Coordinates of C-alpha atoms and ligand atoms in Angstrom, one line a residue:
M813 CA 16.2 -28.2 14.8
R814 CA 19.1 -25.9 14.4
D815 CA 18.7 -22.5 15.8
P816 CA 19.8 -20.2 13.0
E817 CA 20.7 -17.5 15.6
L818 CA 23.3 -20.0 17.0
D819 CA 24.2 -21.5 13.6
P820 CA 25.2 -18.9 11.1
T821 CA 25.5 -21.7 8.4
A822 CA 21.7 -22.4 8.6
T823 CA 20.0 -22.0 5.2
Y824 CA 16.9 -19.9 5.4
R825 CA 14.0 -20.5 3.1
L826 CA 13.2 -16.7 2.8
D827 CA 15.3 -13.6 2.3
Q828 CA 16.1 -12.5 5.8
Q829 CA 16.1 -8.8 5.1
A830 CA 12.6 -9.1 3.8
V831 CA 11.6 -11.1 6.8
R832 CA 13.0 -8.6 9.2
R833 CA 11.1 -5.8 7.4
L834 CA 8.0 -7.8 8.1
T835 CA 8.7 -8.7 11.6
A836 CA 9.5 -5.1 12.5
R837 CA 5.7 -4.7 12.5
V838 CA 5.1 -6.9 15.5
R839 CA 4.3 -4.8 18.6
A840 CA 7.1 -6.2 20.8
S841 CA 9.6 -4.2 22.8
G842 CA 11.8 -6.9 24.4
D843 CA 14.4 -9.3 23.0
S844 CA 12.3 -12.5 23.1
T845 CA 11.9 -14.2 19.7
Q846 CA 10.6 -17.5 18.4
L847 CA 11.9 -19.4 15.5
V848 CA 9.4 -20.3 12.8
C849 CA 10.2 -23.1 10.4
S850 CA 8.6 -24.3 7.2
P851 CA 6.5 -27.5 7.4
I852 CA 7.8 -28.4 3.9
D853 CA 11.3 -29.2 4.9
G854 CA 11.9 -27.7 8.3
A855 CA 14.0 -24.9 6.9
P856 CA 14.0 -21.9 9.1
L857 CA 11.9 -19.0 7.9
G858 CA 12.8 -16.3 10.5
M859 CA 12.6 -15.2 14.1
I860 CA 9.3 -13.7 15.3
P861 CA 9.6 -11.1 18.0
Q862 CA 7.4 -12.0 21.0
S863 CA 5.0 -9.5 22.6
S864 CA 4.7 -9.1 26.4
P865 CA 1.5 -8.2 28.1
E866 CA 2.8 -4.6 28.3
D867 CA 3.2 -4.7 24.5
V868 CA -0.4 -5.8 24.1
A869 CA -1.5 -2.9 26.3
A870 CA 0.6 -0.5 24.1
A871 CA -0.9 -2.0 20.9
F872 CA -4.4 -1.3 22.3
A873 CA -3.5 2.2 23.3
R874 CA -2.2 3.0 19.8
A875 CA -5.2 1.3 18.2
R876 CA -7.6 3.3 20.3
A877 CA -6.0 6.6 19.4
A878 CA -6.1 5.7 15.7
Q879 CA -9.7 4.4 15.9
R880 CA -10.9 7.8 17.3
R881 CA -9.6 9.5 14.2
W882 CA -10.7 6.7 11.8
A883 CA -14.3 6.8 13.1
H884 CA -14.6 10.2 11.5
V885 CA -13.5 9.1 8.1
P886 CA -16.5 8.7 5.8
V887 CA -17.5 5.1 4.9
V888 CA -17.0 5.8 1.2
E889 CA -13.4 6.9 1.9
R890 CA -12.8 3.7 3.9
Q891 CA -14.3 1.7 1.0
R892 CA -12.0 3.4 -1.5
L893 CA -9.0 2.3 0.6
L894 CA -10.3 -1.3 0.7
L895 CA -10.8 -1.4 -3.1
G896 CA -7.2 -0.3 -3.3
L897 CA -6.2 -3.2 -1.1
H898 CA -8.1 -5.5 -3.4
D899 CA -6.0 -4.3 -6.4
L900 CA -2.8 -4.6 -4.5
I901 CA -3.6 -8.2 -3.5
L902 CA -4.2 -9.2 -7.1
Q903 CA -1.0 -7.4 -8.2
Q904 CA 1.1 -9.1 -5.5
R905 CA -0.6 -12.5 -5.6
E906 CA 2.5 -14.5 -6.4
E907 CA 4.5 -13.1 -3.5
I908 CA 1.6 -13.6 -1.1
T909 CA 1.0 -17.2 -2.4
D910 CA 4.7 -18.1 -2.0
L911 CA 4.7 -16.9 1.6
I912 CA 1.5 -18.8 2.4
V913 CA 3.0 -22.0 1.0
S914 CA 6.3 -21.6 2.8
E915 CA 4.7 -20.9 6.2
S916 CA 1.8 -23.5 6.0
G917 CA 3.1 -26.2 3.6
K918 CA -0.1 -26.2 1.7
A919 CA -0.3 -26.9 -2.0
R920 CA -0.1 -23.7 -4.1
K921 CA -3.6 -24.0 -5.5
H922 CA -5.0 -24.0 -2.0
A923 CA -2.8 -21.1 -1.0
F924 CA -4.1 -19.3 -4.0
D925 CA -7.7 -19.9 -2.8
E926 CA -6.8 -17.7 0.2
V927 CA -5.5 -14.9 -2.0
M928 CA -8.7 -14.9 -4.0
H929 CA -10.9 -15.1 -0.9
V930 CA -9.3 -12.1 0.7
A931 CA -9.4 -10.2 -2.6
M932 CA -13.1 -11.0 -3.0
T933 CA -13.8 -10.0 0.6
A934 CA -12.1 -6.7 0.0
R935 CA -14.2 -6.2 -3.2
Y936 CA -17.4 -7.2 -1.4
Y937 CA -17.0 -4.9 1.6
G938 CA -15.3 -2.3 -0.6
L939 CA -18.6 -2.0 -2.5
K940 CA -21.3 -2.9 0.1
S941 CA -20.2 -1.5 3.5
A942 CA -22.0 1.9 3.1
A943 CA -25.2 0.0 2.4
H944 CA -24.8 -2.3 5.3
L945 CA -23.9 0.5 7.7
A946 CA -26.6 3.0 6.6
S947 CA -28.9 4.1 9.4
D948 CA -32.3 2.3 9.4
H949 CA -35.5 4.3 9.7
R950 CA -38.0 2.6 12.0
S951 CA -41.6 3.5 12.9
G952 CA -41.9 5.8 16.0
V953 CA -44.3 5.6 18.8
L954 CA -46.4 8.4 17.4
P955 CA -46.3 8.0 13.6
G956 CA -45.2 11.3 12.0
L957 CA -44.4 12.8 15.4
T958 CA -41.7 10.5 16.6
R959 CA -38.9 10.1 14.0
V960 CA -36.6 7.2 14.8
Q961 CA -33.4 6.1 13.2
V962 CA -31.0 3.3 14.2
N963 CA -27.3 4.1 13.8
H964 CA -24.4 1.7 13.5
V965 CA -21.7 2.8 15.9
P966 CA -18.2 1.2 15.9
K967 CA -17.5 -1.0 18.8
G968 CA -13.9 0.5 19.2
V969 CA -11.0 -1.9 19.1
V970 CA -11.7 -5.4 17.8
G971 CA -9.4 -8.3 19.0
I972 CA -8.9 -11.0 16.3
I973 CA -7.4 -14.3 17.4
S974 CA -6.8 -16.6 14.4
P975 CA -5.5 -20.1 13.7
W976 CA -2.7 -21.4 11.4
N977 CA -4.7 -23.3 8.7
Y978 CA -5.6 -20.4 6.4
P979 CA -3.0 -17.8 7.4
F980 CA -3.9 -15.1 5.0
T981 CA -7.7 -15.5 5.0
M982 CA -7.9 -15.9 8.8
A983 CA -5.5 -13.0 9.4
L984 CA -7.3 -10.5 7.2
A985 CA -10.8 -11.4 6.0
D986 CA -12.5 -10.9 9.4
G987 CA -10.7 -7.7 10.1
L988 CA -11.6 -5.9 6.8
P989 CA -15.3 -5.4 7.7
A990 CA -14.2 -4.4 11.3
L991 CA -12.2 -1.6 9.7
M992 CA -15.1 -0.6 7.3
A993 CA -17.4 -0.3 10.4
G994 CA -15.0 2.3 11.9
N995 CA -13.0 0.0 14.3
A996 CA -9.3 -0.6 14.8
V997 CA -7.9 -4.1 15.1
V998 CA -5.4 -5.8 17.3
A999 CA -4.7 -9.2 15.8
K1000 CA -3.0 -12.2 17.3
P1001 CA -2.3 -14.8 14.6
D1002 CA -1.1 -18.3 15.4
A1003 CA 2.7 -18.7 15.8
Q1004 CA 2.7 -20.7 12.5
A1005 CA 0.9 -17.9 10.6
T1006 CA 2.5 -14.7 11.8
L1007 CA 4.7 -13.9 8.7
T1008 CA 1.7 -14.2 6.4
A1009 CA -0.4 -12.0 8.8
L1010 CA 2.4 -9.4 8.8
L1011 CA 2.4 -9.4 5.0
G1012 CA -1.3 -8.6 5.2
M1013 CA -0.5 -5.7 7.5
R1014 CA 2.1 -4.4 5.0
L1015 CA -0.5 -4.5 2.3
L1016 CA -2.9 -2.5 4.4
E1017 CA -0.3 0.1 4.9
E1018 CA 0.5 0.2 1.2
A1019 CA -3.2 0.6 0.5
G1020 CA -3.1 3.8 2.6
F1021 CA -4.9 2.7 5.8
P1022 CA -3.8 4.9 8.7
V1023 CA -0.8 4.0 10.8
D1024 CA -1.6 2.2 14.0
L1025 CA -5.1 1.2 12.9
W1026 CA -4.0 -2.4 12.6
Q1027 CA -1.8 -3.9 15.2
I1028 CA -0.2 -7.3 15.4
V1029 CA 1.0 -8.9 18.6
A1030 CA 2.7 -12.3 18.8
G1031 CA 3.0 -14.9 21.5
S1032 CA 1.3 -17.7 23.3
G1033 CA -2.4 -18.0 23.1
E1034 CA -2.7 -18.4 26.9
V1035 CA -0.8 -15.2 27.7
I1036 CA -1.2 -12.8 24.8
G1037 CA -4.7 -14.2 23.8
T1038 CA -6.0 -13.5 27.3
E1039 CA -4.5 -10.0 27.2
I1040 CA -6.6 -9.4 24.1
T1041 CA -9.8 -10.6 25.5
Q1042 CA -9.2 -8.4 28.6
R1043 CA -8.8 -5.2 26.5
A1044 CA -10.9 -5.6 23.4
D1045 CA -14.4 -4.1 22.8
Y1046 CA -15.3 -7.2 20.8
V1047 CA -13.4 -10.4 20.0
C1048 CA -13.5 -12.4 16.8
F1049 CA -12.1 -15.8 17.4
T1050 CA -11.4 -18.7 15.0
G1051 CA -10.0 -21.9 16.3
S1052 CA -10.9 -25.0 18.3
T1053 CA -14.1 -25.4 20.2
A1054 CA -12.1 -25.9 23.4
T1055 CA -10.4 -22.5 23.1
G1056 CA -13.6 -20.9 21.9
R1057 CA -15.4 -21.9 25.1
L1058 CA -12.6 -20.2 27.1
I1059 CA -12.8 -17.0 25.0
A1060 CA -16.6 -17.0 25.4
R1061 CA -16.3 -17.2 29.2
Q1062 CA -13.7 -14.4 29.3
C1063 CA -15.9 -12.2 27.1
A1064 CA -19.0 -12.9 29.1
D1065 CA -17.1 -11.7 32.3
R1066 CA -16.5 -8.4 30.6
L1067 CA -19.9 -8.2 29.0
I1068 CA -18.4 -7.8 25.6
G1069 CA -19.6 -9.7 22.5
C1070 CA -17.7 -12.2 20.5
S1071 CA -18.0 -14.3 17.4
L1072 CA -16.7 -17.8 17.5
E1073 CA -15.8 -19.8 14.4
L1074 CA -15.0 -23.3 15.7
G1075 CA -14.5 -26.9 14.7
G1076 CA -16.7 -29.3 12.7
K1077 CA -17.2 -33.0 11.8
N1078 CA -18.9 -32.2 8.6
P1079 CA -21.1 -34.6 6.7
M1080 CA -21.4 -35.1 3.0
L1081 CA -24.5 -36.9 1.6
V1082 CA -24.4 -38.6 -1.8
L1083 CA -28.0 -39.4 -2.7
R1084 CA -29.0 -42.3 -4.9
D1085 CA -29.7 -40.0 -7.9
A1086 CA -26.3 -38.3 -7.7
D1087 CA -23.8 -38.6 -10.5
P1088 CA -21.2 -40.9 -8.8
D1089 CA -18.3 -39.4 -10.8
R1090 CA -19.2 -35.8 -10.1
A1091 CA -19.7 -36.6 -6.5
A1092 CA -16.3 -38.4 -6.3
E1093 CA -14.6 -35.4 -7.8
G1094 CA -16.3 -33.2 -5.3
A1095 CA -15.4 -35.6 -2.4
V1096 CA -11.7 -35.4 -3.2
R1097 CA -11.8 -31.6 -2.9
A1098 CA -14.1 -31.9 0.1
A1099 CA -11.8 -34.1 2.1
F1100 CA -8.3 -33.4 1.0
S1101 CA -8.1 -29.6 0.2
N1102 CA -5.3 -28.2 2.3
S1103 CA -4.7 -31.7 3.5
G1104 CA -8.1 -31.7 5.3
Q1105 CA -7.0 -28.9 7.6
L1106 CA -10.0 -26.9 6.8
C1107 CA -12.9 -26.2 9.2
V1108 CA -15.5 -26.8 6.5
S1109 CA -14.0 -29.9 4.9
M1110 CA -15.8 -33.2 5.0
E1111 CA -14.8 -36.0 7.4
R1112 CA -18.0 -38.2 7.2
L1113 CA -19.3 -39.3 3.8
F1114 CA -22.8 -41.0 3.6
V1115 CA -23.6 -42.7 0.3
A1116 CA -26.9 -44.2 -0.8
D1117 CA -26.5 -48.0 -0.7
Q1118 CA -27.7 -48.3 -4.4
I1119 CA -24.6 -46.4 -5.6
Y1120 CA -22.2 -47.1 -2.8
D1121 CA -19.9 -49.5 -4.6
R1122 CA -19.8 -47.4 -7.8
F1123 CA -19.1 -44.2 -5.9
A1124 CA -16.5 -45.8 -3.6
A1125 CA -14.5 -47.2 -6.5
R1126 CA -14.5 -43.8 -8.3
F1127 CA -13.6 -41.9 -5.1
V1128 CA -10.7 -44.3 -4.4
E1129 CA -9.5 -44.1 -8.0
R1130 CA -9.5 -40.3 -8.0
T1131 CA -7.8 -40.2 -4.6
R1132 CA -5.0 -42.5 -5.8
A1133 CA -4.5 -40.3 -8.8
M1134 CA -3.7 -37.2 -6.7
T1135 CA -0.2 -35.8 -7.2
F1136 CA 2.2 -35.0 -4.4
G1137 CA 5.4 -33.1 -4.8
D1138 CA 6.7 -29.6 -4.2
P1139 CA 3.8 -27.6 -2.7
M1140 CA 5.1 -24.5 -4.5
Q1141 CA 4.0 -26.0 -7.8
W1142 CA 0.5 -25.6 -9.2
A1143 CA 0.4 -29.3 -10.2
T1144 CA 0.7 -30.5 -6.7
D1145 CA -2.6 -31.6 -5.2
M1146 CA -1.6 -31.9 -1.6
G1147 CA 1.2 -30.8 0.7
P1148 CA 2.3 -31.9 4.1
L1149 CA 0.4 -31.3 7.4
V1150 CA 1.5 -28.2 9.2
S1151 CA 3.3 -29.7 12.2
Q1152 CA 4.4 -32.8 14.1
D1153 CA 1.3 -32.3 16.4
Q1154 CA -1.0 -32.5 13.5
L1155 CA 0.8 -35.5 12.1
D1156 CA 0.6 -37.3 15.5
K1157 CA -3.1 -36.6 15.8
V1158 CA -4.0 -37.8 12.3
T1159 CA -1.8 -40.9 12.7
A1160 CA -3.4 -41.6 16.1
H1161 CA -6.9 -41.3 14.6
V1162 CA -6.2 -43.7 11.8
D1163 CA -4.2 -46.2 13.9
D1164 CA -7.0 -46.3 16.5
A1165 CA -9.7 -46.9 13.8
V1166 CA -7.6 -49.7 12.1
A1167 CA -6.9 -51.3 15.5
K1168 CA -10.6 -51.4 16.2
G1169 CA -11.5 -53.0 12.9
A1170 CA -11.9 -50.2 10.3
T1171 CA -10.7 -50.9 6.7
V1172 CA -8.4 -48.6 4.9
L1173 CA -9.6 -48.3 1.3
T1174 CA -6.6 -46.1 0.4
G1175 CA -3.9 -44.2 2.2
G1176 CA -3.5 -44.7 5.9
R1177 CA 0.2 -43.9 6.4
P1178 CA 2.6 -41.0 7.1
R1179 CA 5.0 -40.6 4.2
A1180 CA 8.2 -39.0 5.3
D1181 CA 9.5 -39.5 1.7
L1182 CA 7.0 -37.0 0.5
G1183 CA 7.5 -34.4 3.3
R1184 CA 8.4 -34.4 7.0
Y1185 CA 4.7 -34.1 8.0
F1186 CA 3.0 -35.7 5.0
F1187 CA 0.1 -38.1 5.6
E1188 CA -1.5 -39.9 2.7
P1189 CA -5.1 -39.0 1.8
T1190 CA -7.0 -41.7 3.5
I1191 CA -10.5 -43.2 3.0
L1192 CA -11.8 -45.5 5.8
E1193 CA -14.7 -47.9 5.8
G1194 CA -16.4 -49.6 8.7
V1195 CA -15.8 -46.8 11.3
T1196 CA -17.8 -47.3 14.4
P1197 CA -18.7 -45.1 17.4
A1198 CA -16.0 -46.9 19.4
M1199 CA -13.3 -45.2 17.2
T1200 CA -12.0 -41.7 17.9
C1201 CA -12.5 -40.5 14.3
F1202 CA -16.2 -41.4 14.4
G1203 CA -17.2 -38.2 16.2
S1204 CA -14.0 -36.2 17.0
E1205 CA -12.6 -33.7 14.4
T1206 CA -9.5 -35.1 12.9
F1207 CA -8.6 -31.9 11.0
G1208 CA -6.6 -33.9 8.5
P1209 CA -6.9 -35.9 5.2
V1210 CA -9.1 -38.7 6.6
I1211 CA -12.7 -39.4 5.7
S1212 CA -15.0 -42.2 6.7
L1213 CA -17.4 -43.8 4.2
Y1214 CA -20.8 -45.1 5.4
P1215 CA -23.6 -46.6 3.3
F1216 CA -27.2 -45.4 4.1
H1217 CA -30.6 -46.7 3.1
S1218 CA -33.2 -44.1 3.7
E1219 CA -33.1 -40.3 3.7
T1220 CA -34.7 -40.1 7.2
E1221 CA -31.9 -42.3 8.5
V1222 CA -29.1 -40.3 6.8
I1223 CA -30.4 -36.9 8.2
D1224 CA -30.3 -38.4 11.7
R1225 CA -26.8 -39.6 11.2
A1226 CA -25.7 -36.3 9.6
N1227 CA -27.0 -34.5 12.7
E1228 CA -25.4 -36.9 15.1
G1229 CA -22.7 -35.4 17.5
S1230 CA -22.4 -31.9 18.7
Y1231 CA -20.9 -30.0 15.8
G1232 CA -22.9 -28.1 13.1
L1233 CA -20.6 -26.2 10.8
N1234 CA -21.1 -27.3 7.2
A1235 CA -22.7 -30.1 5.2
S1236 CA -22.9 -31.1 1.5
I1237 CA -25.5 -32.9 -0.5
Y1238 CA -25.0 -34.4 -4.0
S1239 CA -28.1 -35.0 -6.0
R1240 CA -29.5 -34.4 -9.4
D1241 CA -32.8 -33.2 -7.8
V1242 CA -31.9 -29.8 -6.3
S1243 CA -35.4 -29.2 -4.8
R1244 CA -35.2 -32.5 -2.9
A1245 CA -31.7 -31.6 -1.8
R1246 CA -32.9 -28.2 -0.6
A1247 CA -35.7 -29.9 1.4
L1248 CA -33.1 -32.2 3.1
A1249 CA -30.8 -29.2 3.7
A1250 CA -33.5 -27.6 5.8
R1251 CA -33.4 -30.6 8.2
I1252 CA -29.6 -30.5 8.7
R1253 CA -28.4 -28.6 11.8
C1254 CA -25.4 -26.9 10.2
G1255 CA -24.7 -23.2 9.5
S1256 CA -24.1 -23.9 5.8
V1257 CA -25.2 -26.6 3.4
N1258 CA -23.7 -26.9 -0.1
I1259 CA -25.6 -28.7 -2.9
N1260 CA -23.4 -30.3 -5.5
E1261 CA -20.3 -28.7 -4.0
A1262 CA -18.6 -29.3 -0.7
F1263 CA -17.9 -25.9 0.8
A1264 CA -16.7 -23.4 -1.8
A1265 CA -20.2 -22.5 -3.1
S1266 CA -21.3 -21.1 0.3
F1267 CA -17.9 -19.9 1.5
A1268 CA -17.2 -17.9 -1.6
S1269 CA -20.7 -16.4 -1.8
L1270 CA -19.6 -13.5 0.3
D1271 CA -23.0 -11.9 0.6
S1272 CA -24.3 -14.7 2.7
P1273 CA -23.5 -15.4 6.4
M1274 CA -21.0 -18.1 7.3
G1275 CA -20.6 -19.8 10.7
G1276 CA -21.6 -22.7 12.9
M1277 CA -24.5 -24.0 14.9
R1278 CA -24.1 -25.8 18.2
D1279 CA -20.4 -26.6 19.2
S1280 CA -19.3 -25.1 15.9
G1281 CA -19.7 -21.6 17.1
S1282 CA -21.9 -18.6 17.3
G1283 CA -22.0 -15.4 15.2
R1284 CA -21.4 -15.2 11.5
R1285 CA -18.7 -13.9 9.2
Q1286 CA -19.4 -12.5 5.7
G1287 CA -22.5 -10.6 4.4
S1288 CA -24.3 -7.9 6.3
E1289 CA -24.0 -10.1 9.4
G1290 CA -20.2 -10.1 9.1
I1291 CA -19.9 -6.4 9.4
R1292 CA -22.8 -5.7 11.7
R1293 CA -21.3 -7.8 14.5
Y1294 CA -18.7 -5.0 14.8
V1295 CA -21.2 -2.2 15.5
E1296 CA -23.4 -1.2 18.4
L1297 CA -26.9 -0.3 17.5
Q1298 CA -27.9 3.2 18.7
T1299 CA -31.5 4.3 18.5
V1300 CA -32.0 8.0 18.0
A1301 CA -35.7 9.1 18.4
A1302 CA -36.7 12.7 17.7
Q1303 CA -40.0 13.9 19.1
R1304 CA -41.7 16.9 17.4
L1305 CA -44.9 19.0 17.9
M1306 CA -46.4 16.9 20.7
K1307 CA -44.6 15.9 23.9
L1308 CA -45.0 12.3 25.2
G1309 CA -46.9 13.3 28.4
P1310 CA -50.3 14.9 29.4
L1311 CA -51.2 17.8 27.0
P1312 CA -51.7 21.2 28.5
G1313 CA -54.7 21.2 30.8
M1314 CA -55.0 17.4 30.8
S1315 CA -54.8 15.3 34.0
D1316 CA -52.7 12.1 34.2
E1317 CA -56.0 10.1 34.1
Q1318 CA -57.2 11.8 30.9
W1319 CA -53.7 11.2 29.4
G1320 CA -54.0 7.5 30.3
A1321 CA -57.4 7.3 28.6
L1322 CA -56.0 9.0 25.5
L1323 CA -53.2 6.4 25.4
V1324 CA -55.7 3.6 25.5
R1325 CA -57.8 5.1 22.7
N1326 CA -54.6 5.6 20.6
E1327 CA -53.6 2.0 21.3
R1328 CA -56.9 0.7 20.1
I1329 CA -56.7 2.7 16.9
M1330 CA -53.2 1.5 16.2
R1331 CA -54.3 -2.1 16.7
K1332 CA -57.2 -1.5 14.2
L1333 CA -54.8 0.1 11.7
R1334 CA -52.4 -2.8 12.2
R1335 CA -49.5 -0.4 12.9
A1336 CA -46.6 -2.1 14.7
Ligands
NAD2853 P1 -6.6 -23.3 18.7 O1 -7.9 -23.0 19.4 O2 -5.6 -24.1 19.4 O3 -5.9 -21.9 18.3 C1 -6.5 -20.9 17.6 C2 -5.9 -19.5 18.1 O4 -6.2 -19.3 19.5 C3 -4.4 -19.4 18.0 O5 -4.0 -18.1 17.6 C4 -3.9 -19.7 19.4 O6 -2.6 -19.1 19.7 C5 -5.0 -19.0 20.2 N1 -5.2 -19.5 21.5 C6 -4.9 -20.7 22.0 N2 -5.2 -20.8 23.4 C7 -5.7 -19.6 23.7 C8 -6.2 -19.0 24.9 N3 -6.3 -19.7 26.0 N4 -6.7 -17.8 24.9 C9 -6.7 -17.0 23.7 N5 -6.2 -17.5 22.6 C10 -5.7 -18.8 22.5 O7 -7.0 -23.9 17.3 P2 -6.0 -24.4 16.1 O8 -5.6 -25.8 16.5 O9 -5.0 -23.4 15.9 O10 -7.0 -24.4 14.9 C11 -7.7 -25.5 14.5 C12 -9.1 -25.5 14.9 O11 -9.7 -24.3 14.3 C13 -9.9 -26.6 14.3 O12 -10.8 -27.1 15.3 C14 -10.7 -25.9 13.2 O13 -11.9 -26.6 12.9 C15 -10.9 -24.6 13.7 N6 -11.2 -23.6 12.6 C16 -12.5 -23.2 12.5 C17 -12.8 -22.3 11.4 C18 -14.2 -21.8 11.2 O14 -14.3 -20.8 10.5 N7 -15.2 -22.3 11.9 C19 -11.8 -21.9 10.6 C20 -10.5 -22.4 10.7 C21 -10.2 -23.3 11.8

């Protein structure tokens, strides 16, 4: 790759003045930079300034100062700013989508999903934060005499470490409820997602959020990421299970909380009463959206043996009909993978499966003619536990098809392995599908959809069981993770100790009498 700093003839994909206006927002004081290129054609996008550990410390210092002021801003005013951000995102959707496509290589329609997801998140927390953060009234030890309220107090500065696969959503959506709860944010996006994250920061500024409340640092996960976990009051991490474990250990050492949104090997179940065509249409989106680089996308597909052949034929047919071309265009169904590492991993999973006897129903090859990191959408059959892609997350456009006979059997197989992020069930009988969902050990189960029904229902929690993480984003859970609970109990009229003239023994007897009455009255 040409280094455009050394090669003045290099053709950039983006206007460099605009890029420099964005990158000026990275908290970085030295000269170190890193070139970022587009996965579409390798064209340079710009140079990202790199933050040192001292820069991370400076980012936290500024964020802390800003947070102290922000904590006094009423929640309704914070909400007003967030609704303003919502409007700006919709107004600037084309510019945002263009940048997401350039930086990630994903097809425009999938980049646009991100724009909508962040806008919807801004609307949701712009309308609901005050309700989620309102103090709760709880029963006191002496009813009427002990008045108790539980307050939601900001944690302080939240560190957000995010991956490359959904650069706009992952950079912003988790941070918006953190701001609404009165926190500041120091964010470290992935190196292949920094420009989009910086555009998000620009939008926050344009919406009127105070200067310094949102900081971005850039650099390697090992160095800068660790600096964040050493300074934050709470960490929101999205990425691989391996890194998630490291983050969890670092947070445990400091006794701070963290939410971990990690990997998956998600199962889709097509029951015998499902409409094969509807299920096949859903399976294409389930497996190949964003080239399969989506934590909630499907990599294991279990189909009732009665409809297996009909379903498989439709699924292959629909997959072969997908369109590939310029990811900037709406008509393109799938773009390239994000990097050579991703291409190598996906290729290795498919080659390993084929070498050990799996059958390729469609796809199975890299296609340099369609893009430097393009890999065909691939459907495998006959995958066995000896093959890497049986249980390990591929995080690419590869799905394995398995027939099943009984529902008990398929639930056991869906629960196999250590992940538990998302599952999908296709059936005409929604009550039966709901009953099966209750037996699946995943944080979300979608019926007659793959992932969008739960992910886009922003009032409900989203996250993983087992090795897929802990904690939840979205809904009341997604904002309350960013607050400390503080109980304030006000005692009136009668103190909680022996009354005047009463001995400790008499006070003890009174407590016992009171306890019996409360039990009879069924007061908790
Ligand atoms: P990754 O763990 O390699 O990197 C994620 C982020 O962590 C990056 O910003 C990276 O720089 C940083 N990082 C790396 N090492 C670090 C360290 N030692 N300390 C602190 N930070 C560090 O993951 P990835 O390959 O970028 O992302 C793909 C993975 O993310 C997949 O497993 C996918 O399933 C998962 N993911 C999960 C969700 C979810 O919501 N559950 C969403 C998107 C992606």
